Tab-separated table of C-alpha atoms in Angstrom:
chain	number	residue	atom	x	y	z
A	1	UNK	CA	66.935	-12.474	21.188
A	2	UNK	CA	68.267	-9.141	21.703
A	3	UNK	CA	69.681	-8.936	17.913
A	4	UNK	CA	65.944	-10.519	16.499
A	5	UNK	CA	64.452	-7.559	18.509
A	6	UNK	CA	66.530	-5.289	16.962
A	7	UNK	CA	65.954	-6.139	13.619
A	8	UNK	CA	62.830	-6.600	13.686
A	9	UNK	CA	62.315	-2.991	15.273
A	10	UNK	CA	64.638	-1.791	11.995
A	11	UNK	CA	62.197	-3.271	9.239
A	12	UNK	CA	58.843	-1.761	11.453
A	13	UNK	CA	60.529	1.891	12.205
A	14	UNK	CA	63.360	2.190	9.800
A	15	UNK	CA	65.475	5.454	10.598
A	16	UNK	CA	69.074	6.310	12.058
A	17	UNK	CA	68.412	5.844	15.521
A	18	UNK	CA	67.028	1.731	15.168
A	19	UNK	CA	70.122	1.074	12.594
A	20	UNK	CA	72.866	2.005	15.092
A	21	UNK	CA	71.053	0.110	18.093
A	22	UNK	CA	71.100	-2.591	15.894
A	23	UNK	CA	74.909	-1.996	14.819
A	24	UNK	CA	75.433	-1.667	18.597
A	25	UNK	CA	74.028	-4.731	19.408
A	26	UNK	CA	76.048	-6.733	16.271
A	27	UNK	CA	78.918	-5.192	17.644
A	28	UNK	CA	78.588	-5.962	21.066
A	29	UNK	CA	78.675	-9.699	20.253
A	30	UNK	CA	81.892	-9.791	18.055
A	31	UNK	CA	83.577	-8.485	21.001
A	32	UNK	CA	81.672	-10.969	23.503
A	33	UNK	CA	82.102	-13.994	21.544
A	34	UNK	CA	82.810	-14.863	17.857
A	35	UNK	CA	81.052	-18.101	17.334
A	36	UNK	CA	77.988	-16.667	19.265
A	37	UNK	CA	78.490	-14.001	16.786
A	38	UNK	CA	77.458	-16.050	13.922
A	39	UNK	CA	74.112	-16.823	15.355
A	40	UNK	CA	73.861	-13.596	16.173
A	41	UNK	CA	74.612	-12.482	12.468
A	42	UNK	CA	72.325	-15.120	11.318
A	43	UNK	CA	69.338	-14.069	13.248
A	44	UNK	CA	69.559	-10.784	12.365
A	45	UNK	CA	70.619	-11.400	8.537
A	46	UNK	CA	67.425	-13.591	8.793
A	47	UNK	CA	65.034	-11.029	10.334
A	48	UNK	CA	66.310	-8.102	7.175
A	49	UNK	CA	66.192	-10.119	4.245
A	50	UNK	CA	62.173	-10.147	3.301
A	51	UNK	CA	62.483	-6.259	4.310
A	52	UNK	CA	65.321	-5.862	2.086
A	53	UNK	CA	64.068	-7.488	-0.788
A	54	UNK	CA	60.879	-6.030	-0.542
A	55	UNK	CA	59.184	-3.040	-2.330
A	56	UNK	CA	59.276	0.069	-2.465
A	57	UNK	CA	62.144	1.759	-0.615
A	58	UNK	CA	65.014	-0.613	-1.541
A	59	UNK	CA	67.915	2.249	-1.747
A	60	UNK	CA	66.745	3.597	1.459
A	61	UNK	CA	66.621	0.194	3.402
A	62	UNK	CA	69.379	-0.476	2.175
A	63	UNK	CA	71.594	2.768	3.073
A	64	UNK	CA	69.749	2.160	6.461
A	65	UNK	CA	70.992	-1.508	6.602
A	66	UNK	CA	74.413	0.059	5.491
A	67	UNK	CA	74.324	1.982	8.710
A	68	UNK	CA	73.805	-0.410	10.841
A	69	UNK	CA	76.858	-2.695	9.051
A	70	UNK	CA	79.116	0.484	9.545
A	71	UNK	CA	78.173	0.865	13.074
A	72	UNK	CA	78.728	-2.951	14.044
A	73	UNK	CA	81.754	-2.331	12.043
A	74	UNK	CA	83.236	0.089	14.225
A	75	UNK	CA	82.202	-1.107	17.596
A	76	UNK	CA	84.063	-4.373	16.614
A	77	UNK	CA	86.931	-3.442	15.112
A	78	UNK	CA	89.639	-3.808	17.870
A	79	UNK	CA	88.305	-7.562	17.684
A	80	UNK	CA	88.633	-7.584	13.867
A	81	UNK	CA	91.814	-5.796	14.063
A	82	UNK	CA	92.914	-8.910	16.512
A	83	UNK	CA	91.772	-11.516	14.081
A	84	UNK	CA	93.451	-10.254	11.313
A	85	UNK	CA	97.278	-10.193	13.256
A	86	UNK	CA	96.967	-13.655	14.748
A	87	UNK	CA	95.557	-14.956	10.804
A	88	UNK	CA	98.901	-12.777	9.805
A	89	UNK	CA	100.821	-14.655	12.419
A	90	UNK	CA	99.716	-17.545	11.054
A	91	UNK	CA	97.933	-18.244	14.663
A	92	UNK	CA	94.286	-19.139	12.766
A	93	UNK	CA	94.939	-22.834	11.861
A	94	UNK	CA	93.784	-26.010	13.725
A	95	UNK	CA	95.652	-29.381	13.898
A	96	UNK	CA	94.888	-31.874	11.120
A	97	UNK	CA	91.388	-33.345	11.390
A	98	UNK	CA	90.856	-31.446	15.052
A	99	UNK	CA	87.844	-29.870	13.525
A	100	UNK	CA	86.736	-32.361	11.394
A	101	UNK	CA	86.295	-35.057	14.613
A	102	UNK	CA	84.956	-31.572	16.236
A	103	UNK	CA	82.073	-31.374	14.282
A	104	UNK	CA	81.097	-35.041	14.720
A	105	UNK	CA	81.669	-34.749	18.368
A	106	UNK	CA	79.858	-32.021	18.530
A	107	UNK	CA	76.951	-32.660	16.058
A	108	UNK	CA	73.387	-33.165	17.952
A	109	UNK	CA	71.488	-36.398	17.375
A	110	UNK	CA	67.913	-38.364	16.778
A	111	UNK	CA	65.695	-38.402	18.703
A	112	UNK	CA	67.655	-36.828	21.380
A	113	UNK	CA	66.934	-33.265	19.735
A	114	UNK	CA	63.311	-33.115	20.397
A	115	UNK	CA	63.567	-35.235	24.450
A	116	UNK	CA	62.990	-34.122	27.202
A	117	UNK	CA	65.423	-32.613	29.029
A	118	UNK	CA	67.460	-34.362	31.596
A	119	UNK	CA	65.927	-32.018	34.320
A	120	UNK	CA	62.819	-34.150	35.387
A	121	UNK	CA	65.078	-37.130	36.426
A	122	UNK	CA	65.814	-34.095	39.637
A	123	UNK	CA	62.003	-35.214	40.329
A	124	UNK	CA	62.437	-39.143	40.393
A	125	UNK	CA	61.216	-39.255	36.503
A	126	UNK	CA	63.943	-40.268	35.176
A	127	UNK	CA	63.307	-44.135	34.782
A	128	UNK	CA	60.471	-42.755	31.951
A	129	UNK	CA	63.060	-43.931	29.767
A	130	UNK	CA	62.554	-41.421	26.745
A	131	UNK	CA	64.520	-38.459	27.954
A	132	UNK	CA	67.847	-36.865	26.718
A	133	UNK	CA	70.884	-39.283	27.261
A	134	UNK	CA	73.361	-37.536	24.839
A	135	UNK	CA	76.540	-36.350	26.119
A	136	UNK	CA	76.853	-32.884	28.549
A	137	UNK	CA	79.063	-30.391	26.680
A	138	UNK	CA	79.021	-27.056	26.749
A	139	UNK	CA	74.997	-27.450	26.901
A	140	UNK	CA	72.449	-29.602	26.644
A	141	UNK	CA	71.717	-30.356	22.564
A	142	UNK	CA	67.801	-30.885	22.933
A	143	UNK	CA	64.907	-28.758	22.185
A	144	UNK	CA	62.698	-30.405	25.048
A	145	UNK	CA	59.432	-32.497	24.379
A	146	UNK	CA	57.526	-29.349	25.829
A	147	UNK	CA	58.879	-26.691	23.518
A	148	UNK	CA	58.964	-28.995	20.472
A	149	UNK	CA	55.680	-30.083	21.190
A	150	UNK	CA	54.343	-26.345	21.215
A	151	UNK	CA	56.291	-25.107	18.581
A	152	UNK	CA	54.609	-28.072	16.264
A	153	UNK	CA	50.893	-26.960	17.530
A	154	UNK	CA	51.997	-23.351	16.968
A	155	UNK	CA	53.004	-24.319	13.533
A	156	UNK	CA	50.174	-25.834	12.358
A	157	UNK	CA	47.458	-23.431	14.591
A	158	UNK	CA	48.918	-20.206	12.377
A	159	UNK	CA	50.183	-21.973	9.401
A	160	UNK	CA	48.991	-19.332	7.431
A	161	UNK	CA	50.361	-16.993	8.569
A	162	UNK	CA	53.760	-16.031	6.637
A	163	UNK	CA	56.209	-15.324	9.889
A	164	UNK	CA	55.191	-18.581	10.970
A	165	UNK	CA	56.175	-20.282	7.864
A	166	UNK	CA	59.396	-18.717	7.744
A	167	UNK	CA	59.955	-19.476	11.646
A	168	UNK	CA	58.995	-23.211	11.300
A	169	UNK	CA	61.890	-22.981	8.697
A	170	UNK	CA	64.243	-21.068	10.492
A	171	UNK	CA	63.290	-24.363	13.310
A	172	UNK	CA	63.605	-26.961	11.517
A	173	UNK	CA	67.014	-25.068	9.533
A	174	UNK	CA	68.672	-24.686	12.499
A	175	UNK	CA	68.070	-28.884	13.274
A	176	UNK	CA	69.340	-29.565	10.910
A	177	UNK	CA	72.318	-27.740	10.603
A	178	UNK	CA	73.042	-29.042	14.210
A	179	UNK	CA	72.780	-32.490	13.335
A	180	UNK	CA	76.290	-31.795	11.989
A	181	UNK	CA	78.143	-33.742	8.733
A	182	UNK	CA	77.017	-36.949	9.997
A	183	UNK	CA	73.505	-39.094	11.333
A	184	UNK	CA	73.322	-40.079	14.404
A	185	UNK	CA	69.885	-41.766	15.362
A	186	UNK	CA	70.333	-42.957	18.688
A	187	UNK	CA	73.687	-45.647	19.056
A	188	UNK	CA	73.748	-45.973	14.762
A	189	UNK	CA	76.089	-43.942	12.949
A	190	UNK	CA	74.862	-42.774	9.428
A	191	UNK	CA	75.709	-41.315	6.500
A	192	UNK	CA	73.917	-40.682	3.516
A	193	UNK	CA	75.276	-39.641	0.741
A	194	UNK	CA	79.023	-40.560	1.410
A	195	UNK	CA	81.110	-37.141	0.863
A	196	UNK	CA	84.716	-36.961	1.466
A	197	UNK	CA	86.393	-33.984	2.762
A	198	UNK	CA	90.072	-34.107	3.149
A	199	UNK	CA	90.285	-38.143	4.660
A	200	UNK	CA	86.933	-37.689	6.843
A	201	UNK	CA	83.632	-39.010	5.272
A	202	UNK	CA	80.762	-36.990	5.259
A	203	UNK	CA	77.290	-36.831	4.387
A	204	UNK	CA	76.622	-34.647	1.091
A	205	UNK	CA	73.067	-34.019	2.040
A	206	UNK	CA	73.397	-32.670	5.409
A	207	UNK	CA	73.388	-28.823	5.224
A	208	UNK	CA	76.405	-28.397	8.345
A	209	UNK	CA	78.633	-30.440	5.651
A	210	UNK	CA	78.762	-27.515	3.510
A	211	UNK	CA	78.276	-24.538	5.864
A	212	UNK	CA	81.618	-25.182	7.554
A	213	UNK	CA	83.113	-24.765	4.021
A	214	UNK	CA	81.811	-21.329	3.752
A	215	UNK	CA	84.977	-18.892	4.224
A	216	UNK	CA	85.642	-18.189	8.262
A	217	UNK	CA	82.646	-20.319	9.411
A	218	UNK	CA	85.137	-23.162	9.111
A	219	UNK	CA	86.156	-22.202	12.728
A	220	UNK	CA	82.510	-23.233	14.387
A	221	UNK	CA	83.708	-26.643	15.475
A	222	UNK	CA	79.891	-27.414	17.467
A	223	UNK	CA	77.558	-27.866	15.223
A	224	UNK	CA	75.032	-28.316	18.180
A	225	UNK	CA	75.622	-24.337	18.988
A	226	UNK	CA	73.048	-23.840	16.395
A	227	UNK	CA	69.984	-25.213	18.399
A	228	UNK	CA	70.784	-22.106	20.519
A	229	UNK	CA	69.751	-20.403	17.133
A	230	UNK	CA	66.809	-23.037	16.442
A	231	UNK	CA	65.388	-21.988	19.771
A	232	UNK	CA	64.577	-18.191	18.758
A	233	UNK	CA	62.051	-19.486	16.361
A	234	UNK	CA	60.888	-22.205	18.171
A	235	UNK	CA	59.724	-20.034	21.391
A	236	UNK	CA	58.202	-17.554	19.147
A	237	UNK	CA	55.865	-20.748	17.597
A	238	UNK	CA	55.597	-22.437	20.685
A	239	UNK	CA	53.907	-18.941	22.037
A	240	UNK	CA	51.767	-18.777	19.296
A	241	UNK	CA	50.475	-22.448	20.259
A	242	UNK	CA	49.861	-21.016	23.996
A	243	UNK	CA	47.911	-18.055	22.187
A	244	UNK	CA	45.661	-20.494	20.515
A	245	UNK	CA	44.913	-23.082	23.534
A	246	UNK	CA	44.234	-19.633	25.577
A	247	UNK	CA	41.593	-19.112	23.331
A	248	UNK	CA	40.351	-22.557	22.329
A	249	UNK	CA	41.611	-24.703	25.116
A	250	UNK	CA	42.282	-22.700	28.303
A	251	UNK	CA	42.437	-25.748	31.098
A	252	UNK	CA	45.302	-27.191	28.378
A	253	UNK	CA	47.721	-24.492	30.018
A	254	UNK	CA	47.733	-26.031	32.968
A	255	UNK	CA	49.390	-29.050	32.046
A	256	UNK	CA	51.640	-26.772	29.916
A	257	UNK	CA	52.715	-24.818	32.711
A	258	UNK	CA	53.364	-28.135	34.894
A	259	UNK	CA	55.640	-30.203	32.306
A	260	UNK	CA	57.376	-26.592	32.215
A	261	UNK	CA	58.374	-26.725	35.528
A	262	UNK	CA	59.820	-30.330	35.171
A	263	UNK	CA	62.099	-29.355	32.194
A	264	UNK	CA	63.012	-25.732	33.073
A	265	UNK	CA	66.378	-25.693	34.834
A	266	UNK	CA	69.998	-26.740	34.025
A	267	UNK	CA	70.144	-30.203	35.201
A	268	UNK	CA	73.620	-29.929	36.109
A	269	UNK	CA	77.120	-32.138	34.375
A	270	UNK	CA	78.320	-34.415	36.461
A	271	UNK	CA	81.678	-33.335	35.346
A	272	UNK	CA	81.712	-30.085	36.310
A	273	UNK	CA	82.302	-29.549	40.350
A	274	UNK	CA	82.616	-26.539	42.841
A	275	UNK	CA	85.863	-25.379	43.980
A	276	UNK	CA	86.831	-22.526	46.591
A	277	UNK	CA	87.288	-19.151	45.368
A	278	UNK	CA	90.806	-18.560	47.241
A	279	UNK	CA	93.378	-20.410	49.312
A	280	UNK	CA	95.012	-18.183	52.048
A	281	UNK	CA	96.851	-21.339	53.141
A	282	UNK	CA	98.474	-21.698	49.681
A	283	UNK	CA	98.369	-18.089	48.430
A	284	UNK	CA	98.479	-15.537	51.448
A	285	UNK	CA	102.739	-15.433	51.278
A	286	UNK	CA	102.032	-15.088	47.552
A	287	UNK	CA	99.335	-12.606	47.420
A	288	UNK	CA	101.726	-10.376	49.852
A	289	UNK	CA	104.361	-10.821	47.288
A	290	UNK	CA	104.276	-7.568	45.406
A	291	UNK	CA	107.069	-8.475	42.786
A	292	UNK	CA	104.974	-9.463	39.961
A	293	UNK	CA	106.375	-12.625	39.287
A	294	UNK	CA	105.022	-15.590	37.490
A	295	UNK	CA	103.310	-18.212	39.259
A	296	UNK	CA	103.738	-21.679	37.548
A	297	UNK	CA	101.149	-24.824	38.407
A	298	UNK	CA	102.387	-27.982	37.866
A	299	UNK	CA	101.177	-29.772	36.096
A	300	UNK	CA	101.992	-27.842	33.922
A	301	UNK	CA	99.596	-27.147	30.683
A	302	UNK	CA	98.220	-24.969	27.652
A	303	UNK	CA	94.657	-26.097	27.094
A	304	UNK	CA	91.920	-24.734	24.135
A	305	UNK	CA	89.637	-26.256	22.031
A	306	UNK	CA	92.433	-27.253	19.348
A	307	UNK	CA	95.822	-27.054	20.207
A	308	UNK	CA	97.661	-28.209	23.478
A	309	UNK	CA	100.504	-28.194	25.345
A	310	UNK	CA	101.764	-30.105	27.844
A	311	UNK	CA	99.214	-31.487	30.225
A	312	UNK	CA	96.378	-30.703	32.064
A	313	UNK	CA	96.749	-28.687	35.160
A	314	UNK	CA	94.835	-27.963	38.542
A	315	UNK	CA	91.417	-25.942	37.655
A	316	UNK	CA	91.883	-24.348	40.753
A	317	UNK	CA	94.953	-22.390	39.600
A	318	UNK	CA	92.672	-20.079	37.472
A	319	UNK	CA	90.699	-19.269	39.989
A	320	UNK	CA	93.839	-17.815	42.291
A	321	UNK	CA	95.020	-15.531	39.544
A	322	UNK	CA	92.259	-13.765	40.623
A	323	UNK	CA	92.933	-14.126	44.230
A	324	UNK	CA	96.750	-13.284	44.536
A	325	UNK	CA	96.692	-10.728	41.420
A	326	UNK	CA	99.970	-12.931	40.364
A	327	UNK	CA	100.043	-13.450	36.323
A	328	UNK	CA	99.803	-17.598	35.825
A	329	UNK	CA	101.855	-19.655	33.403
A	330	UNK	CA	99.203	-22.277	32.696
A	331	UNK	CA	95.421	-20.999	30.606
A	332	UNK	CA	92.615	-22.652	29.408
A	333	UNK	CA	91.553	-20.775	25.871
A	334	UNK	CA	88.990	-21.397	23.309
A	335	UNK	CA	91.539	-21.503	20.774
A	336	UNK	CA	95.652	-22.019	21.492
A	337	UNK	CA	97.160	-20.199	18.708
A	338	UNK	CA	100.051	-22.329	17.389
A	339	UNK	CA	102.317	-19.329	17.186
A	340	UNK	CA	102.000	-19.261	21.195
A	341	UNK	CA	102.760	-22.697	21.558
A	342	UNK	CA	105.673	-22.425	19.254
A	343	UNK	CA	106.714	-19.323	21.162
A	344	UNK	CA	106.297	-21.703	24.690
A	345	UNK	CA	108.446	-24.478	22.809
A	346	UNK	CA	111.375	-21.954	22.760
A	347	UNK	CA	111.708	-21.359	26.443
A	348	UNK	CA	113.995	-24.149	27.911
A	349	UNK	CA	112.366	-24.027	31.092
A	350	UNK	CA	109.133	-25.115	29.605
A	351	UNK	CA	110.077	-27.242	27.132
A	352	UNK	CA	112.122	-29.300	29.759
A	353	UNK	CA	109.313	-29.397	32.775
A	354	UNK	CA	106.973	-30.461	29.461
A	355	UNK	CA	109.412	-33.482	28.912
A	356	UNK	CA	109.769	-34.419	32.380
A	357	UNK	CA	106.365	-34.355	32.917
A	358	UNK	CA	106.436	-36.930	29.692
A	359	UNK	CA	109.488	-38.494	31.784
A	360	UNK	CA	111.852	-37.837	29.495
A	361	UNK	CA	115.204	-36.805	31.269
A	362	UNK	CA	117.199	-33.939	30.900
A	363	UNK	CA	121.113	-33.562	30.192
A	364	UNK	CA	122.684	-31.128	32.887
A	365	UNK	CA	123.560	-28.640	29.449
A	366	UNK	CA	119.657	-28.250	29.298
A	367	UNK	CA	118.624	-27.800	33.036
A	368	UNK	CA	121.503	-25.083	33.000
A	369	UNK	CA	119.752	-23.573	29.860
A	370	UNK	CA	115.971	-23.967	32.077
A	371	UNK	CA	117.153	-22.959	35.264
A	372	UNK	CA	118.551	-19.479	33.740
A	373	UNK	CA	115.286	-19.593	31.768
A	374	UNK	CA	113.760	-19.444	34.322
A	375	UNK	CA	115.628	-16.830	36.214
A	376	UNK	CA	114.871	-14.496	32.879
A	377	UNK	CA	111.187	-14.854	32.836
A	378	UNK	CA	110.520	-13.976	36.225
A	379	UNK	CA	109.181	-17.223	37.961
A	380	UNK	CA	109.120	-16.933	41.629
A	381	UNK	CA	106.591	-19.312	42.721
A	382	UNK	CA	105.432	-22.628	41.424
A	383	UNK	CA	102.346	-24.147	43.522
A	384	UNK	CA	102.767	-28.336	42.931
A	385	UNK	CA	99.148	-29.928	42.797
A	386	UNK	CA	97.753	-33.264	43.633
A	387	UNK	CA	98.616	-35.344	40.438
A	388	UNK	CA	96.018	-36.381	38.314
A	389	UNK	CA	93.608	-39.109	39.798
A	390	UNK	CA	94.893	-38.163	43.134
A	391	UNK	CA	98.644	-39.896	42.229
A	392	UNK	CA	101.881	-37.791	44.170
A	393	UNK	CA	103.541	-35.809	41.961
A	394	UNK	CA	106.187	-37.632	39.302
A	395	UNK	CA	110.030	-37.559	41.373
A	396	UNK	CA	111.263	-36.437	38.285
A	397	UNK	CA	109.698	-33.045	38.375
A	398	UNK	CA	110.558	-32.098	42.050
A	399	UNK	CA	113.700	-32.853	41.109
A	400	UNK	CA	113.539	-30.821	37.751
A	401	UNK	CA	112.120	-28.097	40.090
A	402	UNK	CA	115.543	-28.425	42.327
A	403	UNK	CA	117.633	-28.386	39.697
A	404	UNK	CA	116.099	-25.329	37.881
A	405	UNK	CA	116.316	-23.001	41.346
A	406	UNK	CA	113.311	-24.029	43.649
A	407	UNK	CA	113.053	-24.802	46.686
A	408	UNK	CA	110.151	-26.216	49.043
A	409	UNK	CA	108.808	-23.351	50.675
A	410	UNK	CA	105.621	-25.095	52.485
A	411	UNK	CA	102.479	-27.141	52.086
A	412	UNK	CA	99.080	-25.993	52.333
A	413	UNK	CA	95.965	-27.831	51.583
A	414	UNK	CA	98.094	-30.638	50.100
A	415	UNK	CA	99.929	-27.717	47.867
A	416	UNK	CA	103.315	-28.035	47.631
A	417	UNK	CA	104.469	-24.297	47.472
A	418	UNK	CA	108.407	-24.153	46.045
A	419	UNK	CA	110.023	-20.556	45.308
A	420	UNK	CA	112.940	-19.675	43.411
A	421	UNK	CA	116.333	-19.432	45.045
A	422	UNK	CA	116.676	-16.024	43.891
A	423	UNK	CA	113.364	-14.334	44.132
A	424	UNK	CA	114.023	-11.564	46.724
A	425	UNK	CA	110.049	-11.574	47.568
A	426	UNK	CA	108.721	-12.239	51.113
């Protein structure tokens, strides 16, 4: 919204001072978050283009629209810079067909774009039977009856208006881009007009199929990220349809405003929890340790979007990173460059507590090569969770632990705590 503002502001005052708060603002969201970016790009790209290619004044909009590019340009560049050493290192591929099954996991689907949301099941509602029933994500992939409902009356109350025409296809764009390469209409699986890409059919006519072959947009791996887009237009018409029933049909806003209150709200993913923000049980003796030394959760893990390694590890371990200032040997990251797991690979400690967690064994040549790993890198402390679907931890890696230079230190809050044999900490 903030970007639509701003280039909106650009085409109605154009001058310096609107260009670099809209280069500010472009900026801004390169350094926040790169696929966000996109929409962000989009919108604005969107919002220029009938001012650009409009007359008179085309050199001047365009040095102005220059400005702003230059300014965005240089507020992002430490990001860009980024970008173009890991591409260098060779750390901006994916595993084969990772985003190709991303984008059909991903995709949105009929008619759960346009139902309700999930929310009014809070109020007992939810046996209506026609609301959202798609998987919980990163979001929730549905426009809402309410809003998709308005935005239609909004549509066809100022049809002839030109920004409404262009918004109704900036809506209905943005649907269908999120629909992803493939159909889905409720359980069924379509796809018309078969496409192959690489060993993954496709549908030729749906618009996502190409747009993720468009240089560096190959990388947006959730097609349903682009409702967040869809939803920009579709406020603005829905508004327009509250504009018109204020005038022709005021008692209609009272039913608005109610089935607003039954959809507005984040309904909540059932696999998503709470957890404590620190354990003084488990991390006071660690927190006091001042040494600077790595703290290792076992599991043990690497975890993005495409590429993994090892397993998955105790969520709770991110949030005491924060709490005992210690730097952590497990992360969760949008995207795992392969260069960093390669780099992992190559430290015999890992490698080995990887393999025993895959109980394979060890030789005593490579625990001697892990244990004075270990000793190199630093790890003082490893924190042993609850195993996954509350199992004891594997035998194999306490003894892997032992054999590498830990010892039990204490239990807290069914944490083992182990520290090395040679960390002089308290």
């Amino acid at each position: 919204p903030i970007a639509l503002e701003a280039a909106v502001r650009l085409t109605r005052r154009p001058g310096w001072r609107q260009a670099v708060i809209l280069g500010v603002v472009l900026g801004a969201a390169v350094l926040t978050d790169q696929e966000i970016a996109v929409l962000v790009l989009i919108a604005a790209g969107l919002a220029l283009i009938p001012w650009l290619a409009g007359r008179p004044g085309t050199v001047g909009k365009l040095r102005t629209a220059g400005l702003a590019a230059a300014v965005a340009l240089a507020l992002a560049s430490p990001q860009l810079a980024v970008i173009v050493q890991q591409a260098r290192a060779g750390g901006m591929t994916s595993p084969p067909g990772s985003l190709q099954a991303s984008y059909r996991g991903y995709a949105g689907s009929l008619p759960d774009m346009f139902a309700p949301s999930p929310r009014i099941a809070a109020f007992g509602l939810g046996h209506a039977g026609f609301i959202f029933h798609g998987p919980l994500n990163d979001g929730i992939p549905t426009f809402g009856l309410l809003l998709s409902v308005l935005a239609v009356v909004g549509t066809a109350a100022r049809w002839r208006r030109p920004s409404t025409r262009r918004l109704a296809f900036g809506w209905m764009g943005c649907a269908a881009l999120a629909l992803g390469p493939v159909l889905r209409v409720g359980p069924h699986l379509l796809i018309p007009v078969p496409h192959l890409v690489g060993n993954w059919r496709v549908s030729a006519v749906l618009p996502f199929t190409w747009f993720a072959q468009v240089p560096g947009l190959s990388g947006f791996r959730e097609p349903d990220r682009l409702m967040m887009l869809g939803l920009l237009p579709a406020a603005l018409l829905a508004g327009a349809a509250v504009e018109w029933l204020r005038q022709h049909a005021a008692p209609a806003l009272v039913a608005v405003l109610a089935f607003g209150v039954l959809e507005a709200g984040w309904s909540g993913n059932p696999g998503i929890g709470t957890m404590p923000t620190a354990l003084p049980a488990v991390d006071a003796r660690i927190a006091a340790d001042h040494s600077g030394a790595i703290v290792l959760d076992v599991p043990f893990g690497i975890r993005g979007g495409t590429y993994t390694y090892g397993g998955g590890f105790a969520p709770d371990a991110q949030v005491l990173a924060t709490a005992d200032g210690h730097p952590r040997a497990i992360g969760y990251i949008s995207r795992v460059p392969l260069p960093t797991i390669t780099g992992m690979q190559r430290h015999p400690f890992y490698a080995r507590l990887v393999a025993t967690q895959r109980r394979q064994p060890s030789t005593p040549a490579e625990l001697a090569a892990a244990r004075a790993d270990a000793r190199r890198m630093g790890i003082g402390w490893v924190l042993v969770w609850r195993w996954p679907a509350g199992l004891s931890p594997a035998p194999a890696v306490l003894s892997y632990l032992r054999a590498t230079g830990f010892r039990p230190a204490y239990r807290a809050d069914g944490v083992l705590v182990y520290r090395a044999v040679s960390h002089p900490g308290p």
